[in-house]
PDB file of C-alpha atoms and ligand atoms in Angstrom:
ATOM      1  CA  MET Z 159      89.808 104.810  98.474  1.00  0.00           C
ATOM      2  CA  LEU Z 160      93.591 104.731  97.998  1.00  0.00           C
ATOM      3  CA  GLU Z 161      95.543 105.097  94.780  1.00  0.00           C
ATOM      4  CA  LEU Z 162      99.323 104.484  94.500  1.00  0.00           C
ATOM      5  CA  LYS Z 163     101.309 105.040  91.963  1.00  0.00           C
ATOM      6  CA  ALA Z 164     104.719 104.028  91.608  1.00  0.00           C
ATOM      7  CA  ARG Z 165     107.452 103.448  89.140  1.00  0.00           C
ATOM      8  CA  LYS Z 166     105.430 100.189  87.807  1.00  0.00           C
ATOM      9  CA  VAL Z 167     102.682  99.757  89.818  1.00  0.00           C
ATOM     10  CA  GLN Z 168      99.658 101.513  90.139  1.00  0.00           C
ATOM     11  CA  LYS Z 169      97.506 100.387  92.444  1.00  0.00           C
ATOM     12  CA  VAL Z 170      94.032 101.594  94.060  1.00  0.00           C
ATOM     13  CA  VAL Z 171      94.103 100.055  97.758  1.00  0.00           C
ATOM     14  CA  GLU Z 172      92.425 100.100 100.693  1.00  0.00           C
ATOM     15  CA  ILE Z 173      92.833 102.544 103.417  1.00  0.00           C
ATOM     16  CA  GLU Z 174      93.779 101.688 107.147  1.00  0.00           C
ATOM     17  CA  SER Z 175      94.187 104.920 109.325  1.00  0.00           C
ATOM     18  CA  GLY Z 176      97.298 104.526 111.442  1.00  0.00           C
ATOM     19  CA  LEU Z 177      99.509 102.972 108.546  1.00  0.00           C
ATOM     20  CA  SER Z 178     102.357 104.715 106.516  1.00  0.00           C
ATOM     21  CA  LEU Z 179     102.112 104.734 103.089  1.00  0.00           C
ATOM     22  CA  LEU Z 180     104.672 102.920 103.114  1.00  0.00           C
ATOM     23  CA  ALA Z 181     103.559 100.335 104.850  1.00  0.00           C
ATOM     24  CA  LEU Z 182     100.033 100.379 102.463  1.00  0.00           C
ATOM     25  CA  ALA Z 183     102.255 100.099  99.501  1.00  0.00           C
ATOM     26  CA  ILE Z 184     104.564  97.191 100.573  1.00  0.00           C
ATOM     27  CA  LYS Z 185     101.337  94.979 102.342  1.00  0.00           C
ATOM     28  CA  ASN Z 186      99.965  95.975  98.593  1.00  0.00           C
ATOM     29  CA  ASP Z 187     103.034  95.419  96.283  1.00  0.00           C
ATOM     30  CA  VAL Z 188     103.414  98.195  95.358  1.00  0.00           C
ATOM     31  CA  ASP Z 189     106.768  98.409  94.514  1.00  0.00           C
ATOM     32  CA  TRP Z 190     107.567 101.886  96.161  1.00  0.00           C
ATOM     33  CA  GLY Z 191     111.627 102.321  96.470  1.00  0.00           C
ATOM     34  CA  PHE Z 192     112.744 102.764 100.342  1.00  0.00           C
ATOM     35  CA  SER Z 193     115.634 102.662 102.905  1.00  0.00           C
ATOM     36  CA  CYS Z 194     115.282 103.610 105.937  1.00  0.00           C
ATOM     37  CA  LYS Z 195     112.294 104.057 107.185  1.00  0.00           C
ATOM     38  CA  ARG Z 196     113.150 106.781 109.466  1.00  0.00           C
ATOM     39  CA  GLY Z 197     112.705 110.030 107.135  1.00  0.00           C
ATOM     40  CA  SER Z 198     116.042 110.135 106.706  1.00  0.00           C
ATOM     41  CA  CYS Z 199     117.049 108.825 102.871  1.00  0.00           C
ATOM     42  CA  ALA Z 200     113.883 110.223 101.348  1.00  0.00           C
ATOM     43  CA  ARG Z 201     113.832 107.484  99.249  1.00  0.00           C
ATOM     44  CA  CYS Z 202     110.940 107.311  99.469  1.00  0.00           C
ATOM     45  CA  ARG Z 203     109.711 110.163  99.455  1.00  0.00           C
ATOM     46  CA  CYS Z 204     106.615 111.387  97.429  1.00  0.00           C
ATOM     47  CA  PHE Z 205     103.608 113.754  96.258  1.00  0.00           C
ATOM     48  CA  VAL Z 206      99.990 114.209  97.484  1.00  0.00           C
ATOM     49  CA  ALA Z 207      98.459 114.782  94.675  1.00  0.00           C
ATOM     50  CA  SER Z 208      95.272 114.899  96.369  1.00  0.00           C
ATOM     51  CA  GLY Z 209      94.257 113.690  99.805  1.00  0.00           C
ATOM     52  CA  MET Z 210      95.863 115.569 102.164  1.00  0.00           C
ATOM     53  CA  GLU Z 211      93.683 116.275 103.905  1.00  0.00           C
ATOM     54  CA  PHE Z 212      93.058 112.761 105.629  1.00  0.00           C
ATOM     55  CA  LEU Z 213      97.225 112.566 106.231  1.00  0.00           C
ATOM     56  CA  GLU Z 214      98.427 113.311 109.218  1.00  0.00           C
ATOM     57  CA  GLU Z 215     100.657 116.252 109.581  1.00  0.00           C
ATOM     58  CA  PRO Z 216     104.075 115.951 108.447  1.00  0.00           C
ATOM     59  CA  THR Z 217     106.448 114.381 111.298  1.00  0.00           C
ATOM     60  CA  GLU Z 218     109.595 115.935 113.256  1.00  0.00           C
ATOM     61  CA  ALA Z 219     111.442 114.026 110.137  1.00  0.00           C
ATOM     62  CA  GLU Z 220     109.650 114.741 107.425  1.00  0.00           C
ATOM     63  CA  ASP Z 221     110.359 119.069 108.880  1.00  0.00           C
ATOM     64  CA  ILE Z 222     113.394 118.021 109.324  1.00  0.00           C
ATOM     65  CA  ARG Z 223     114.393 115.955 106.018  1.00  0.00           C
ATOM     66  CA  LEU Z 224     112.164 118.117 103.514  1.00  0.00           C
ATOM     67  CA  GLU Z 225     112.254 122.468 102.657  1.00  0.00           C
ATOM     68  CA  PRO Z 226     109.484 124.218 103.771  1.00  0.00           C
ATOM     69  CA  GLU Z 227     108.484 124.115 100.234  1.00  0.00           C
ATOM     70  CA  GLU Z 228     108.575 120.746  98.954  1.00  0.00           C
ATOM     71  CA  LEU Z 229     106.015 120.745 102.377  1.00  0.00           C
ATOM     72  CA  GLU Z 230     103.940 123.186 101.635  1.00  0.00           C
ATOM     73  CA  ARG Z 231     103.579 121.809  96.918  1.00  0.00           C
ATOM     74  CA  GLY Z 232     102.493 118.719  98.740  1.00  0.00           C
ATOM     75  CA  TYR Z 233     105.142 116.301  99.071  1.00  0.00           C
ATOM     76  CA  ARG Z 234     105.963 114.161 102.545  1.00  0.00           C
ATOM     77  CA  LEU Z 235     107.645 111.030 103.350  1.00  0.00           C
ATOM     78  CA  ALA Z 236     105.839 108.092 102.567  1.00  0.00           C
ATOM     79  CA  CYS Z 237     107.532 105.715 105.572  1.00  0.00           C
ATOM     80  CA  GLN Z 238     106.437 108.676 107.407  1.00  0.00           C
ATOM     81  CA  ALA Z 239     102.785 110.114 106.642  1.00  0.00           C
ATOM     82  CA  THR Z 240     100.173 108.788 107.784  1.00  0.00           C
ATOM     83  CA  VAL Z 241      96.921 107.461 107.198  1.00  0.00           C
ATOM     84  CA  LYS Z 242      94.491 109.852 109.794  1.00  0.00           C
ATOM     85  CA  GLN Z 243      90.901 109.005 108.208  1.00  0.00           C
ATOM     86  CA  THR Z 244      89.451 107.741 105.488  1.00  0.00           C
ATOM     87  CA  GLY Z 245      88.853 109.271 102.235  1.00  0.00           C
ATOM     88  CA  PRO Z 246      89.661 110.064  98.044  1.00  0.00           C
ATOM     89  CA  ILE Z 247      93.838 109.662  98.637  1.00  0.00           C
ATOM     90  CA  THR Z 248      96.357 109.794  95.056  1.00  0.00           C
ATOM     91  CA  VAL Z 249     100.188 109.626  96.483  1.00  0.00           C
ATOM     92  CA  ILE Z 250     102.050 109.517  93.564  1.00  0.00           C
ATOM     93  CA  HIS Z 251     106.179 108.205  94.039  1.00  0.00           C
ATOM     94  CA  LYS Z 252     108.878 110.942  93.717  1.00  0.00           C
ATOM     95  CA  PRO Z 253     112.426 110.179  94.344  1.00  0.00           C
ATOM     96  CA  TYR Z 254     114.994 112.522  94.053  1.00  0.00           C
ATOM     97  CA  PHE Z 255     116.544 110.410  91.607  1.00  0.00           C
TER      98      PHE Z 255
HETATM   99  S1  FES N 555     112.364 105.072 104.247  1.00  0.00           S
HETATM  100 FE1  FES N 555     113.792 105.867 103.910  1.00  0.00          FE
HETATM  101  S2  FES N 555     113.319 108.657 104.590  1.00  0.00           S
HETATM  102 FE2  FES N 555     111.343 107.152 103.900  1.00  0.00          FE
END
């Protein structure tokens, strides 16, 4: 179960492993802001409130774009963070502005 919380839409969607959080949001009509899809604009930035263990490790782009403390606290880039396996995951869209 994946719960996606964006500005207008909050939805529980079906997990497809191998897809990014952003791809799942777009597929399920969740209003997730994004621009580059390459891990550089950070408009898709999000906070993983639970279920980080079901996501793949941060990509190189996330390591470059996000501060180490952000990664430690549970922030990810939705266009980069892919789901590794099914499990309860809650993600909140948290762009910088
Ligand atoms: S869409 Fe630009 S960093 Fe994710």
